[in-house]
Amino acid sequence: MKTGVILYVTGADGPENDLDVMQMARNLNIGADRLETVVSTSSCFDVMDAWWKLTAKGMKRIVCMFAEVTDGRHLRLTGRELRLCG
């Protein structure tokens, strides 16, 4: 069963900042077939959009994980997880 993860990131200044959230997420070594990131301050791409994108790509199990930006350049998983389907 293919697994998709939505990484919901808090603590970022906004979508216009120069953080490479996707690269920071790759450094977490999350075991998933596909990974989507959602920044809490973004108004144009949210958890529902990421869920739809993962579903359309064939992911049967989708989990939403929460992370926060620390030191302005690192991500830390909070330990909170929400299983959305599968």
mmCIF file of C-alpha atoms in Angstrom:
data_model
loop_
_atom_site.group_PDB
_atom_site.id
_atom_site.type_symbol
_atom_site.label_atom_id
_atom_site.label_comp_id
_atom_site.label_asym_id
_atom_site.label_seq_id
_atom_site.Cartn_x
_atom_site.Cartn_y
_atom_site.Cartn_z
ATOM 1 C CA MET A 1 0.000 0.000 0.000
ATOM 2 C CA LYS A 2 1.474 3.347 -1.046
ATOM 3 C CA THR A 3 1.859 5.878 1.748
ATOM 4 C CA GLY A 4 1.688 9.638 1.426
ATOM 5 C CA VAL A 5 2.588 12.136 4.121
ATOM 6 C CA ILE A 6 1.383 15.700 4.466
ATOM 7 C CA LEU A 7 3.826 17.693 6.543
ATOM 8 C CA TYR A 8 2.025 20.639 8.141
ATOM 9 C CA VAL A 9 4.674 23.238 9.039
ATOM 10 C CA THR A 10 4.165 25.940 11.657
ATOM 11 C CA GLY A 11 6.546 28.668 12.749
ATOM 12 C CA ALA A 12 7.438 29.853 9.240
ATOM 13 C CA ASP A 13 7.084 33.574 8.580
ATOM 14 C CA GLY A 14 4.976 33.117 5.480
ATOM 15 C CA PRO A 15 4.946 31.682 1.981
ATOM 16 C CA GLU A 16 7.073 34.561 0.732
ATOM 17 C CA ASN A 17 10.044 33.712 2.961
ATOM 18 C CA ASP A 18 13.177 32.123 1.545
ATOM 19 C CA LEU A 19 12.951 28.846 3.495
ATOM 20 C CA ASP A 20 13.211 25.712 1.397
ATOM 21 C CA VAL A 21 10.630 23.762 3.396
ATOM 22 C CA MET A 22 10.703 20.773 1.032
ATOM 23 C CA GLN A 23 14.485 20.375 1.415
ATOM 24 C CA MET A 24 14.174 20.745 5.184
ATOM 25 C CA ALA A 25 11.469 18.048 5.137
ATOM 26 C CA ARG A 26 13.722 15.678 3.165
ATOM 27 C CA ASN A 27 16.301 15.984 5.948
ATOM 28 C CA LEU A 28 13.751 14.459 8.364
ATOM 29 C CA ASN A 29 13.931 11.126 6.461
ATOM 30 C CA ILE A 30 10.198 10.486 6.638
ATOM 31 C CA GLY A 31 9.393 7.050 5.239
ATOM 32 C CA ALA A 32 6.762 7.715 2.590
ATOM 33 C CA ASP A 33 6.241 7.134 -1.096
ATOM 34 C CA ARG A 34 5.233 10.790 -1.572
ATOM 35 C CA LEU A 35 5.563 13.874 0.596
ATOM 36 C CA GLU A 36 3.628 17.143 0.404
ATOM 37 C CA THR A 37 4.294 20.163 2.585
ATOM 38 C CA VAL A 38 1.777 22.737 3.764
ATOM 39 C CA VAL A 39 2.881 25.935 5.489
ATOM 40 C CA SER A 40 0.394 27.173 8.089
ATOM 41 C CA THR A 41 0.563 30.759 6.811
ATOM 42 C CA SER A 42 -0.215 29.842 3.194
ATOM 43 C CA SER A 43 -3.661 30.757 1.936
ATOM 44 C CA CYS A 44 -3.385 29.134 -1.498
ATOM 45 C CA PHE A 45 -2.406 25.511 -0.673
ATOM 46 C CA ASP A 46 -3.821 23.747 2.372
ATOM 47 C CA VAL A 47 -4.197 20.243 3.837
ATOM 48 C CA MET A 48 -7.231 19.444 1.676
ATOM 49 C CA ASP A 49 -5.288 20.365 -1.488
ATOM 50 C CA ALA A 50 -2.351 18.186 -0.402
ATOM 51 C CA TRP A 51 -4.717 15.302 0.475
ATOM 52 C CA TRP A 52 -6.373 15.526 -2.954
ATOM 53 C CA LYS A 53 -2.987 15.627 -4.714
ATOM 54 C CA LEU A 54 -1.767 12.531 -2.855
ATOM 55 C CA THR A 55 -5.028 10.690 -3.507
ATOM 56 C CA ALA A 56 -4.787 11.518 -7.214
ATOM 57 C CA LYS A 57 -1.225 10.132 -7.239
ATOM 58 C CA GLY A 58 -2.477 6.764 -5.944
ATOM 59 C CA MET A 59 -1.652 6.984 -2.246
ATOM 60 C CA LYS A 60 -3.914 4.672 -0.240
ATOM 61 C CA ARG A 61 -2.647 5.568 3.237
ATOM 62 C CA ILE A 62 -2.260 9.279 4.000
ATOM 63 C CA VAL A 63 -0.924 10.671 7.265
ATOM 64 C CA CYS A 64 -0.683 14.320 8.302
ATOM 65 C CA MET A 65 2.378 15.027 10.473
ATOM 66 C CA PHE A 66 3.048 18.289 12.257
ATOM 67 C CA ALA A 67 6.417 20.045 12.317
ATOM 68 C CA GLU A 68 7.721 23.405 13.437
ATOM 69 C CA VAL A 69 10.545 25.576 12.202
ATOM 70 C CA THR A 70 13.323 25.947 14.768
ATOM 71 C CA ASP A 71 16.301 28.299 14.535
ATOM 72 C CA GLY A 72 14.792 29.647 11.321
ATOM 73 C CA ARG A 73 16.354 26.831 9.282
ATOM 74 C CA HIS A 74 15.490 23.413 10.765
ATOM 75 C CA LEU A 75 12.292 21.400 11.064
ATOM 76 C CA ARG A 76 11.363 19.437 14.157
ATOM 77 C CA LEU A 77 8.513 16.920 14.207
ATOM 78 C CA THR A 78 6.120 17.621 17.082
ATOM 79 C CA GLY A 79 5.002 14.011 17.416
ATOM 80 C CA ARG A 80 1.409 14.854 16.525
ATOM 81 C CA GLU A 81 0.023 12.732 13.699
ATOM 82 C CA LEU A 82 -3.366 12.410 12.087
ATOM 83 C CA ARG A 83 -4.257 9.515 9.820
ATOM 84 C CA LEU A 84 -6.489 10.852 7.032
ATOM 85 C CA CYS A 85 -7.217 7.659 5.107
ATOM 86 C CA GLY A 86 -6.117 4.083 4.513
#
